[in-house]
CSV table of N, CA, C and O in Angstrom, one decimal:
chain,number,residue,atom,x,y,z
P,256,UNK,N,8.2,-9.6,-2.3
P,256,UNK,CA,7.3,-8.2,-2.4
P,256,UNK,C,7.3,-8.0,-1.1
P,256,UNK,O,7.5,-8.7,-0.3
P,257,UNK,N,8.3,-7.3,-0.4
P,257,UNK,CA,8.5,-6.2,0.6
P,257,UNK,C,7.1,-5.1,1.8
P,257,UNK,O,7.4,-4.5,0.3
P,258,UNK,N,6.7,-5.5,2.0
P,258,UNK,CA,5.3,-4.5,3.0
P,258,UNK,C,5.9,-3.7,4.2
P,258,UNK,O,6.0,-4.5,5.4
P,259,UNK,N,5.6,-2.7,4.2
P,259,UNK,CA,5.6,-1.4,5.0
P,259,UNK,C,4.1,-1.1,5.8
P,259,UNK,O,3.6,-0.8,4.9
P,260,UNK,N,3.9,-2.3,6.4
P,260,UNK,CA,2.1,-1.5,7.4
P,260,UNK,C,2.3,-0.1,8.2
P,260,UNK,O,3.0,-0.4,9.1
P,261,UNK,N,1.0,0.3,7.6
P,261,UNK,CA,1.0,1.7,8.7
P,261,UNK,C,0.3,1.4,10.0
P,261,UNK,O,0.0,0.6,9.8
P,262,UNK,N,1.1,2.2,10.6
P,262,UNK,CA,0.2,2.2,11.8
P,262,UNK,C,-1.7,2.0,12.2
P,262,UNK,O,-1.7,1.4,13.2
P,263,UNK,N,-2.0,2.3,10.7
P,263,UNK,CA,-3.5,2.7,11.3
P,263,UNK,C,-4.1,0.8,10.4
P,263,UNK,O,-5.3,0.4,10.4
P,264,UNK,N,-2.9,0.0,10.0
P,264,UNK,CA,-4.1,-1.1,10.2
P,264,UNK,C,-2.7,-1.8,11.6
P,264,UNK,O,-2.2,-2.1,12.2
P,265,UNK,N,-4.0,-3.2,11.4
P,265,UNK,CA,-4.0,-4.4,12.6
P,265,UNK,C,-2.2,-5.0,12.5
P,265,UNK,O,-2.4,-5.0,11.1
P,266,UNK,N,-1.8,-5.3,12.9
P,266,UNK,CA,-0.4,-5.5,13.2
P,266,UNK,C,-0.3,-7.6,12.7
P,266,UNK,O,-0.2,-8.0,11.9
P,267,UNK,N,-2.2,-8.0,13.0
P,267,UNK,CA,-2.7,-9.1,12.4
P,267,UNK,C,-2.3,-9.1,10.7
P,267,UNK,O,-2.3,-10.6,10.4
P,268,UNK,N,-2.5,-8.2,10.2
P,268,UNK,CA,-2.2,-7.8,8.7
P,268,UNK,C,-0.7,-9.2,8.5
P,268,UNK,O,-0.3,-10.0,7.4
P,269,UNK,N,0.4,-9.0,9.1
P,269,UNK,CA,1.5,-9.3,8.9
P,269,UNK,C,1.2,-10.8,8.7
P,269,UNK,O,2.0,-11.2,7.8
P,270,UNK,N,0.8,-11.8,10.0
P,270,UNK,CA,0.9,-12.7,9.6
P,270,UNK,C,0.5,-13.2,8.5
P,270,UNK,O,0.6,-14.2,7.6
P,271,UNK,N,-1.2,-12.6,7.9
P,271,UNK,CA,-1.8,-13.0,7.0
P,271,UNK,C,-0.9,-13.1,5.7
P,271,UNK,O,-0.9,-14.2,4.6
P,272,UNK,N,-0.1,-12.1,5.8
P,272,UNK,CA,0.8,-11.8,4.7
P,272,UNK,C,2.2,-12.6,4.5
P,272,UNK,O,2.2,-13.0,3.2
P,273,UNK,N,2.3,-12.8,5.5
P,273,UNK,CA,4.2,-13.5,5.4
P,273,UNK,C,3.6,-15.2,4.5
P,273,UNK,O,4.1,-16.0,4.4
P,274,UNK,N,2.3,-15.0,5.7
P,274,UNK,CA,1.6,-16.5,5.2
P,274,UNK,C,1.0,-17.3,4.2
P,274,UNK,O,1.3,-17.9,3.1
P,275,UNK,N,0.8,-15.6,3.3
P,275,UNK,CA,0.4,-15.7,1.3
P,275,UNK,C,1.8,-15.7,1.0
P,275,UNK,O,2.1,-15.5,-0.3
P,276,UNK,N,3.0,-15.9,1.5
P,276,UNK,CA,4.1,-15.6,0.9
P,276,UNK,C,5.1,-14.4,0.8
P,276,UNK,O,6.3,-14.4,0.0
P,277,UNK,N,4.2,-13.3,1.5
P,277,UNK,CA,5.1,-11.8,1.1
P,277,UNK,C,6.4,-12.0,2.8
P,277,UNK,O,5.9,-12.6,3.5
P,278,UNK,N,6.5,-10.8,2.3
P,278,UNK,CA,8.0,-10.4,3.1
P,278,UNK,C,6.7,-9.0,4.3
P,278,UNK,O,6.5,-8.3,3.3
P,279,UNK,N,6.7,-8.9,5.2
P,279,UNK,CA,5.9,-8.2,5.4
P,279,UNK,C,6.0,-7.4,7.3
P,279,UNK,O,6.5,-8.7,7.9
P,280,UNK,N,6.6,-6.0,7.9
P,280,UNK,CA,6.5,-5.8,8.8
P,280,UNK,C,5.8,-4.7,9.5
P,280,UNK,O,5.4,-3.5,8.6
P,281,UNK,N,5.1,-4.3,10.5
P,281,UNK,CA,4.5,-4.0,11.4
P,281,UNK,C,5.2,-2.3,11.5
P,281,UNK,O,6.2,-2.7,12.4
P,282,UNK,N,4.9,-1.4,11.0
P,282,UNK,CA,5.5,0.0,11.5
P,282,UNK,C,5.9,0.5,12.7
P,282,UNK,O,7.3,0.6,13.3
P,283,UNK,N,5.1,0.3,14.3
P,283,UNK,CA,5.3,-0.3,15.3
P,283,UNK,C,6.2,-0.8,15.3
P,283,UNK,O,7.0,-1.1,16.6
P,284,UNK,N,7.0,-1.7,14.5
P,284,UNK,CA,8.2,-2.5,14.7
P,284,UNK,C,9.3,-2.2,14.3
P,284,UNK,O,10.7,-2.7,14.5
P,285,UNK,N,9.0,-1.1,13.7
P,285,UNK,CA,10.6,-0.3,13.4
P,285,UNK,C,10.5,0.5,13.1
P,285,UNK,O,11.6,1.2,12.9
P,286,UNK,N,9.3,1.6,13.8
P,286,UNK,CA,9.4,2.7,13.9
P,286,UNK,C,8.8,3.8,15.3
P,286,UNK,O,8.0,2.9,16.3
P,287,UNK,N,8.4,4.4,15.2
P,287,UNK,CA,7.8,5.4,16.1
P,287,UNK,C,6.3,5.7,16.1
P,287,UNK,O,6.0,6.1,14.7
P,288,UNK,N,6.0,5.3,16.5
P,288,UNK,CA,4.4,4.8,16.4
P,288,UNK,C,3.8,6.6,16.1
P,288,UNK,O,3.0,6.5,14.9
P,289,UNK,N,4.6,7.3,16.0
P,289,UNK,CA,3.7,9.1,16.1
P,289,UNK,C,4.8,9.8,15.0
P,289,UNK,O,4.5,10.8,14.6
P,290,UNK,N,5.1,8.9,14.2
P,290,UNK,CA,5.9,9.3,13.3
P,290,UNK,C,5.2,9.6,11.9
P,290,UNK,O,4.0,9.0,11.6
P,291,UNK,N,5.3,11.1,11.2
P,291,UNK,CA,4.4,11.3,10.1
P,291,UNK,C,4.7,10.7,8.9
P,291,UNK,O,5.4,10.0,8.6
P,292,UNK,N,3.3,10.7,8.4
P,292,UNK,CA,3.8,10.1,6.9
P,292,UNK,C,5.0,9.7,6.1
P,292,UNK,O,5.4,9.0,5.6
P,293,UNK,N,5.0,11.2,6.3
P,293,UNK,CA,6.0,11.3,5.2
P,293,UNK,C,7.7,10.5,5.7
P,293,UNK,O,8.5,10.0,5.1
P,294,UNK,N,8.0,10.8,6.9
P,294,UNK,CA,9.1,9.2,7.5
P,294,UNK,C,8.5,9.1,7.3
P,294,UNK,O,9.9,7.4,6.9
P,295,UNK,N,7.7,7.9,7.5
P,295,UNK,CA,7.2,6.6,7.3
P,295,UNK,C,7.5,6.4,5.8
P,295,UNK,O,7.6,5.2,5.0
P,296,UNK,N,7.3,7.4,4.8
P,296,UNK,CA,7.5,7.2,3.4
P,296,UNK,C,9.1,7.1,2.3
P,296,UNK,O,9.5,6.2,2.0
P,297,UNK,N,9.9,8.4,3.2
P,297,UNK,CA,10.9,8.0,3.5
P,297,UNK,C,11.4,6.6,4.0
P,297,UNK,O,12.8,5.8,3.3
P,298,UNK,N,11.3,5.7,4.6
P,298,UNK,CA,11.8,4.8,5.4
P,298,UNK,C,11.5,3.1,4.7
P,298,UNK,O,12.5,2.5,4.4
P,299,UNK,N,10.0,3.8,4.5
P,299,UNK,CA,9.6,2.4,2.8
P,299,UNK,C,10.6,2.4,1.5
P,299,UNK,O,11.2,1.6,1.2
P,300,UNK,N,10.9,3.6,1.0
P,300,UNK,CA,11.8,3.7,0.1
P,300,UNK,C,13.2,3.7,0.4
P,300,UNK,O,13.2,2.4,-0.3
P,301,UNK,N,13.6,4.1,1.5
P,301,UNK,CA,15.2,3.8,1.5
P,301,UNK,C,15.5,1.9,1.7
P,301,UNK,O,16.5,1.4,2.1
P,302,UNK,N,14.5,1.0,2.3
P,302,UNK,CA,14.3,-0.2,2.5
P,302,UNK,C,13.8,-0.7,1.3
P,302,UNK,O,13.2,-2.5,1.6
P,303,UNK,N,13.4,-0.7,0.0
P,303,UNK,CA,12.9,-1.0,-1.0
P,303,UNK,C,11.4,-2.0,-0.8
P,303,UNK,O,11.3,-2.9,-0.9
P,304,UNK,N,10.4,-1.2,0.1
P,304,UNK,CA,9.5,-1.6,1.0
P,304,UNK,C,8.3,-0.8,0.1
P,304,UNK,O,8.3,0.2,-0.6
P,305,UNK,N,6.9,-1.8,-0.3
P,305,UNK,CA,5.8,-1.0,-0.2
P,305,UNK,C,4.8,-0.4,0.7
P,305,UNK,O,4.6,-1.2,2.2
P,306,UNK,N,4.6,0.5,1.1
P,306,UNK,CA,3.9,0.7,2.0
P,306,UNK,C,2.2,0.5,2.1
P,306,UNK,O,1.4,0.5,0.6
P,307,UNK,N,1.4,-0.1,3.0
P,307,UNK,CA,0.0,-0.8,3.0
P,307,UNK,C,-0.4,0.1,4.0
P,307,UNK,O,0.1,-0.1,5.3
P,308,UNK,N,-1.6,0.7,3.7
P,308,UNK,CA,-2.0,1.7,4.9
P,308,UNK,C,-3.8,1.8,4.4
P,308,UNK,O,-3.8,1.4,3.2
P,309,UNK,N,-4.3,2.5,5.3
P,309,UNK,CA,-5.9,2.8,5.3
P,309,UNK,C,-5.4,4.6,5.0
P,309,UNK,O,-7.3,5.0,5.1
P,310,UNK,N,-4.5,4.9,4.8
P,310,UNK,CA,-4.2,6.3,5.1
P,310,UNK,C,-4.9,7.3,3.5
P,310,UNK,O,-3.7,6.6,2.7
P,311,UNK,N,-4.7,7.9,3.5
P,311,UNK,CA,-4.9,8.6,1.9
P,311,UNK,C,-4.1,9.7,2.0
P,311,UNK,O,-3.8,10.3,0.5
P,312,UNK,N,-3.7,9.8,2.7
P,312,UNK,CA,-2.6,10.8,2.9
P,312,UNK,C,-1.1,10.7,2.2
P,312,UNK,O,-0.5,11.3,1.3
P,313,UNK,N,-0.6,9.6,1.8
P,313,UNK,CA,-0.2,8.8,1.3
P,313,UNK,C,0.1,8.9,-0.4
P,313,UNK,O,0.9,9.6,-0.6
P,314,UNK,N,-1.1,8.7,-0.4
P,314,UNK,CA,-1.4,9.5,-2.3
P,314,UNK,C,-1.2,10.7,-2.3
P,314,UNK,O,-0.4,10.9,-3.6
P,315,UNK,N,-1.9,11.5,-1.2
P,315,UNK,CA,-1.3,13.0,-2.1
P,315,UNK,C,-0.1,13.3,-1.7
P,315,UNK,O,0.5,14.4,-2.6
P,316,UNK,N,0.7,12.5,-0.5
P,316,UNK,CA,2.5,12.8,-0.7
P,316,UNK,C,2.5,12.6,-2.1
P,316,UNK,O,3.6,13.2,-2.5
P,317,UNK,N,2.6,11.9,-2.4
P,317,UNK,CA,3.4,11.1,-4.1
P,317,UNK,C,2.4,11.9,-4.9
P,317,UNK,O,3.3,12.8,-5.7
P,318,UNK,N,0.9,13.0,-4.6
P,318,UNK,CA,1.0,13.4,-5.7
P,318,UNK,C,1.5,14.8,-5.8
P,318,UNK,O,2.4,15.0,-7.0
P,319,UNK,N,1.2,15.4,-5.3
P,319,UNK,CA,1.6,16.6,-4.5
P,319,UNK,C,4.1,16.5,-5.1
P,319,UNK,O,4.1,17.9,-5.6
P,320,UNK,N,4.3,15.3,-4.6
P,320,UNK,CA,5.9,15.6,-5.1
P,320,UNK,C,6.1,15.6,-6.3
P,320,UNK,O,7.3,15.1,-6.4
P,321,UNK,N,5.0,14.3,-7.2
P,321,UNK,CA,5.5,13.7,-8.2
P,321,UNK,C,6.7,12.6,-8.0
P,321,UNK,O,7.4,12.5,-9.3
P,322,UNK,N,7.2,12.2,-6.8
P,322,UNK,CA,8.0,11.2,-6.8
P,322,UNK,C,7.4,9.3,-7.6
P,322,UNK,O,6.3,9.4,-7.9
P,323,UNK,N,8.3,9.3,-7.7
P,323,UNK,CA,8.5,8.0,-8.5
P,323,UNK,C,8.1,6.4,-7.1
P,323,UNK,O,8.5,5.3,-7.5
P,324,UNK,N,7.9,6.7,-5.8
P,324,UNK,CA,8.1,5.9,-5.4
P,324,UNK,C,8.2,6.4,-3.9
P,324,UNK,O,8.0,8.2,-3.3
P,325,UNK,N,7.6,5.9,-2.3
P,325,UNK,CA,8.1,4.3,-2.3
P,325,UNK,C,6.2,3.8,-3.0
P,325,UNK,O,5.1,4.6,-3.0
P,326,UNK,N,6.6,2.7,-3.6
P,326,UNK,CA,4.3,2.3,-3.9
P,326,UNK,C,3.5,2.3,-3.0
P,326,UNK,O,4.4,2.0,-1.7
P,327,UNK,N,2.3,2.7,-3.3
P,327,UNK,CA,1.4,2.5,-1.6
P,327,UNK,C,0.8,1.5,-2.2
P,327,UNK,O,0.0,1.7,-3.2
P,328,UNK,N,-0.2,0.9,-1.3
P,328,UNK,CA,-1.5,0.4,-1.0
P,328,UNK,C,-2.7,0.8,0.0
P,328,UNK,O,-2.0,0.6,0.8
P,329,UNK,N,-3.3,1.4,-0.4
P,329,UNK,CA,-5.0,1.5,0.3
P,329,UNK,C,-6.2,0.9,-0.1
P,329,UNK,O,-6.3,0.8,-0.5
P,330,UNK,N,-6.0,0.5,1.6
P,330,UNK,CA,-7.0,-0.4,1.6
P,330,UNK,C,-8.3,0.6,1.6
P,330,UNK,O,-8.3,1.0,3.3
P,331,UNK,N,-9.7,0.2,1.1
P,331,UNK,CA,-10.6,1.4,1.6
P,331,UNK,C,-12.3,0.8,1.9
P,331,UNK,O,-12.6,0.0,0.6
P,332,UNK,N,-12.2,0.1,3.4
P,332,UNK,CA,-13.1,-0.9,3.5
P,332,UNK,C,-13.5,-0.5,5.1
P,332,UNK,O,-13.1,0.2,5.3
P,333,UNK,N,-15.0,-0.5,5.1
P,333,UNK,CA,-15.1,-0.5,6.8
P,333,UNK,C,-15.1,-1.3,7.4
P,333,UNK,O,-14.5,-1.4,8.6
P,334,UNK,N,-14.1,-3.2,6.6
P,334,UNK,CA,-14.0,-4.1,7.6
P,334,UNK,C,-12.3,-3.7,7.4
P,334,UNK,O,-12.5,-4.5,6.5
P,335,UNK,N,-11.5,-3.4,7.8
P,335,UNK,CA,-9.8,-3.4,7.6
P,335,UNK,C,-9.5,-4.6,8.2
P,335,UNK,O,-8.1,-5.3,7.9
P,336,UNK,N,-10.5,-5.2,8.4
P,336,UNK,CA,-8.9,-6.9,9.8
P,336,UNK,C,-8.8,-7.5,8.5
P,336,UNK,O,-9.8,-8.4,7.2
P,337,UNK,N,-8.3,-8.1,8.4
P,337,UNK,CA,-7.5,-9.6,7.4
P,337,UNK,C,-8.6,-10.6,7.4
P,337,UNK,O,-8.4,-11.3,6.3
P,338,UNK,N,-9.3,-10.9,8.6
P,338,UNK,CA,-10.0,-12.3,7.9
P,338,UNK,C,-11.6,-11.6,6.8
P,338,UNK,O,-11.7,-12.2,6.6
P,339,UNK,N,-11.5,-10.6,7.7
P,339,UNK,CA,-12.8,-9.9,6.4
P,339,UNK,C,-11.9,-9.7,5.0
P,339,UNK,O,-13.1,-9.9,4.2
P,340,UNK,N,-10.9,-8.7,4.2
P,340,UNK,CA,-10.2,-8.6,3.1
P,340,UNK,C,-9.3,-9.4,2.9
P,340,UNK,O,-8.9,-8.5,2.0
P,341,UNK,N,-9.3,-10.3,3.3
P,341,UNK,CA,-7.0,-10.3,3.5
P,341,UNK,C,-7.0,-11.4,2.0
P,341,UNK,O,-6.1,-10.8,1.3
P,342,UNK,N,-7.7,-12.2,1.7
P,342,UNK,CA,-8.5,-12.9,-0.1
P,342,UNK,C,-7.9,-11.3,-1.1
P,342,UNK,O,-7.2,-12.2,-1.6
P,343,UNK,N,-8.9,-10.5,-0.8
P,343,UNK,CA,-9.1,-9.5,-1.6
P,343,UNK,C,-7.7,-8.9,-1.8
P,343,UNK,O,-7.4,-8.4,-3.0
P,344,UNK,N,-7.1,-9.0,-0.1
P,344,UNK,CA,-5.7,-7.6,-0.8
P,344,UNK,C,-4.7,-8.6,-1.6
P,344,UNK,O,-4.0,-8.5,-2.2
P,345,UNK,N,-5.0,-10.0,-0.5
P,345,UNK,CA,-3.9,-10.8,-1.1
P,345,UNK,C,-3.8,-10.7,-2.9
P,345,UNK,O,-2.8,-11.0,-3.5
P,346,UNK,N,-5.0,-11.2,-3.4
P,346,UNK,CA,-5.0,-11.3,-5.0
P,346,UNK,C,-4.6,-10.0,-5.1
P,346,UNK,O,-4.2,-10.4,-6.5
P,347,UNK,N,-4.9,-9.4,-4.9
P,347,UNK,CA,-4.6,-7.7,-5.4
P,347,UNK,C,-3.1,-7.5,-6.2
P,347,UNK,O,-2.4,-6.5,-6.6
P,348,UNK,N,-2.3,-7.5,-4.8
P,348,UNK,CA,-1.6,-8.1,-4.4
P,348,UNK,C,0.0,-8.9,-5.5
P,348,UNK,O,0.7,-8.4,-6.2
P,349,UNK,N,-0.9,-9.6,-5.9
P,349,UNK,CA,0.0,-10.2,-6.5
P,349,UNK,C,-0.6,-10.5,-8.3
P,349,UNK,O,0.1,-10.2,-9.3
P,350,UNK,N,-1.7,-9.3,-7.7
P,350,UNK,CA,-2.2,-9.6,-9.6
P,350,UNK,C,-1.6,-7.7,-10.2
P,350,UNK,O,-0.9,-7.6,-11.1
P,351,UNK,N,-1.0,-7.8,-9.5
P,351,UNK,CA,-0.6,-6.0,-10.0
P,351,UNK,C,0.9,-5.6,-8.8
P,351,UNK,O,2.1,-4.9,-8.9
P,352,UNK,N,1.9,-7.4,-8.9
P,352,UNK,CA,3.3,-7.2,-8.4
P,352,UNK,C,4.1,-6.8,-9.3
P,352,UNK,O,5.0,-5.6,-8.9
P,353,UNK,N,4.2,-6.8,-10.7
P,353,UNK,CA,4.6,-5.9,-11.6
P,353,UNK,C,4.4,-4.7,-11.3
P,353,UNK,O,5.7,-3.5,-11.4
P,354,UNK,N,3.7,-3.9,-11.2
P,354,UNK,CA,3.1,-2.2,-11.1
P,354,UNK,C,3.7,-2.2,-9.8
P,354,UNK,O,4.5,-0.8,-9.6
P,355,UNK,N,3.9,-2.5,-9.1
P,355,UNK,CA,4.1,-1.9,-7.9
P,355,UNK,C,5.7,-2.4,-7.7
P,355,UNK,O,6.4,-1.4,-7.0
P,356,UNK,N,6.0,-3.0,-8.5
P,356,UNK,CA,7.3,-3.1,-8.0
P,356,UNK,C,8.3,-1.8,-9.1
P,356,UNK,O,9.2,-1.0,-9.1
P,357,UNK,N,7.4,-1.5,-10.2
P,357,UNK,CA,7.8,-0.4,-10.7
P,357,UNK,C,7.5,1.4,-10.1
P,357,UNK,O,8.3,1.9,-11.0
P,358,UNK,N,6.2,1.0,-9.4
P,358,UNK,CA,6.1,1.8,-8.5
P,358,UNK,C,4.8,2.6,-8.9
P,358,UNK,O,4.2,2.8,-10.0
P,359,UNK,N,3.9,1.9,-7.9
P,359,UNK,CA,2.1,2.5,-8.6
P,359,UNK,C,2.0,2.8,-7.1
P,359,UNK,O,2.0,2.3,-6.0
P,360,UNK,N,0.8,3.5,-7.0
P,360,UNK,CA,-0.8,3.9,-6.1
P,360,UNK,C,-1.6,3.2,-6.1
P,360,UNK,O,-2.1,3.0,-7.4
P,361,UNK,N,-1.8,1.9,-5.3
P,361,UNK,CA,-3.1,0.7,-5.7
P,361,UNK,C,-4.4,0.8,-4.0
P,361,UNK,O,-3.7,1.2,-2.8
P,362,UNK,N,-5.0,1.4,-5.2
P,362,UNK,CA,-6.4,1.5,-3.9
P,362,UNK,C,-7.0,0.2,-4.4
P,362,UNK,O,-7.8,-0.4,-5.3
P,363,UNK,N,-7.1,-0.8,-2.8
P,363,UNK,CA,-8.4,-1.9,-2.6
P,363,UNK,C,-9.4,-1.4,-1.9
P,363,UNK,O,-9.9,-1.0,-0.9
P,364,UNK,N,-10.8,-1.5,-3.2
P,364,UNK,CA,-12.1,-1.5,-2.4
P,364,UNK,C,-12.3,-2.7,-2.1
P,364,UNK,O,-12.3,-3.9,-2.7
P,365,UNK,N,-13.3,-3.5,-1.5
P,365,UNK,CA,-14.0,-4.5,-1.3
P,365,UNK,C,-14.5,-4.3,-2.7
P,365,UNK,O,-14.8,-6.1,-3.3
P,366,UNK,N,-15.1,-4.0,-3.9
P,366,UNK,CA,-15.4,-3.9,-5.3
P,366,UNK,C,-14.5,-3.8,-5.9
P,366,UNK,O,-15.1,-4.3,-7.2
P,367,UNK,N,-13.7,-3.0,-6.2
P,367,UNK,CA,-12.4,-3.1,-7.1
P,367,UNK,C,-11.3,-2.9,-6.8
P,367,UNK,O,-11.3,-2.5,-5.8
P,368,UNK,N,-10.0,-2.5,-7.7
P,368,UNK,CA,-8.9,-2.2,-7.0
P,368,UNK,C,-8.7,-1.2,-8.4
P,368,UNK,O,-9.2,-1.2,-9.1
P,369,UNK,N,-8.2,0.4,-8.5
P,369,UNK,CA,-7.4,0.8,-8.6
P,369,UNK,C,-5.8,1.1,-8.9
P,369,UNK,O,-5.6,1.3,-7.9
P,370,UNK,N,-5.5,1.5,-10.2
P,370,UNK,CA,-4.3,1.1,-10.3
P,370,UNK,C,-3.7,2.6,-11.0
P,370,UNK,O,-4.5,3.0,-11.7
P,371,UNK,N,-3.1,3.2,-11.1
P,371,UNK,CA,-2.2,4.9,-10.9
P,371,UNK,C,-0.8,4.4,-10.7
P,371,UNK,O,0.1,4.0,-9.3
P,372,UNK,N,-0.3,4.4,-11.7
P,372,UNK,CA,1.6,4.3,-12.0
P,372,UNK,C,2.4,5.8,-11.9
P,372,UNK,O,1.4,6.9,-11.2
P,373,UNK,N,3.2,5.4,-11.2
P,373,UNK,CA,4.4,6.7,-10.4
P,373,UNK,C,5.3,6.6,-11.6
P,373,UNK,O,5.3,6.3,-12.3
P,374,UNK,N,5.1,7.8,-11.7
P,374,UNK,CA,4.8,9.1,-11.2
P,374,UNK,C,3.4,9.8,-11.1
P,374,UNK,O,3.2,9.2,-12.4
P,375,UNK,N,2.7,10.2,-10.5
P,375,UNK,CA,0.9,9.9,-10.8
P,375,UNK,C,0.8,11.8,-11.7
P,375,UNK,O,0.8,12.7,-11.8
P,376,UNK,N,0.5,10.3,-12.8
P,376,UNK,CA,-0.1,11.4,-13.9
P,376,UNK,C,-1.6,11.2,-14.7
P,376,UNK,O,-2.3,9.8,-14.4
P,377,UNK,N,-2.3,12.1,-14.8
P,377,UNK,CA,-3.8,11.3,-15.5
P,377,UNK,C,-3.7,11.1,-16.2
P,377,UNK,O,-4.6,9.5,-15.9
P,378,UNK,N,-3.0,10.4,-17.2
P,378,UNK,CA,-2.6,9.4,-18.1
P,378,UNK,C,-2.1,8.1,-17.6
P,378,UNK,O,-2.5,6.8,-18.5
P,379,UNK,N,-1.7,8.1,-16.2
P,379,UNK,CA,-1.4,6.6,-16.2
P,379,UNK,C,-2.4,6.1,-15.1
P,379,UNK,O,-2.1,4.4,-14.2
P,380,UNK,N,-3.8,6.3,-14.9
P,380,UNK,CA,-5.1,6.1,-13.8
P,380,UNK,C,-5.6,4.6,-15.2
P,380,UNK,O,-5.9,5.1,-16.0
P,381,UNK,N,-5.6,4.0,-14.6
P,381,UNK,CA,-6.8,2.8,-14.7
P,381,UNK,C,-7.3,1.9,-13.8
P,381,UNK,O,-6.9,2.0,-12.6
P,382,UNK,N,-8.6,1.6,-14.4
P,382,UNK,CA,-9.7,0.7,-13.5
P,382,UNK,C,-9.4,-0.8,-13.7
P,382,UNK,O,-8.7,-1.6,-15.2
P,383,UNK,N,-8.9,-1.3,-12.7
P,383,UNK,CA,-8.7,-3.0,-12.2
P,383,UNK,C,-10.1,-3.5,-12.1
P,383,UNK,O,-10.7,-3.7,-11.3
P,384,UNK,N,-10.5,-4.9,-13.0
P,384,UNK,CA,-11.7,-5.0,-12.4
P,384,UNK,C,-11.2,-6.7,-11.3
P,384,UNK,O,-10.5,-7.2,-12.0
């Protein structure tokens, strides 16, 4: 799994994800830090990467466009540090690896993870305990 970390997440996530067996790069290493979300999404799609973010705008982009990619993982927590929620995020990524490969929007919160298959349609939404 190849992950592209949005600018709103700490670059410290890269080491946590790589140590867990994923390929990961922070957007600041490959693109302009002030780039719009649409540019980041296009880059991720062209490089077969999954966007990992704290930003809800990627989900809105996918919903509005009806596109089937790139997959997006949204982390929604008060403490976004890998130390605080790294194990939770890594576990969710492993659990939903196939869905993310197929095209999905995953929202990870401290007490649950939600999955929507792409393109976003109401009937594709389900709750993962």
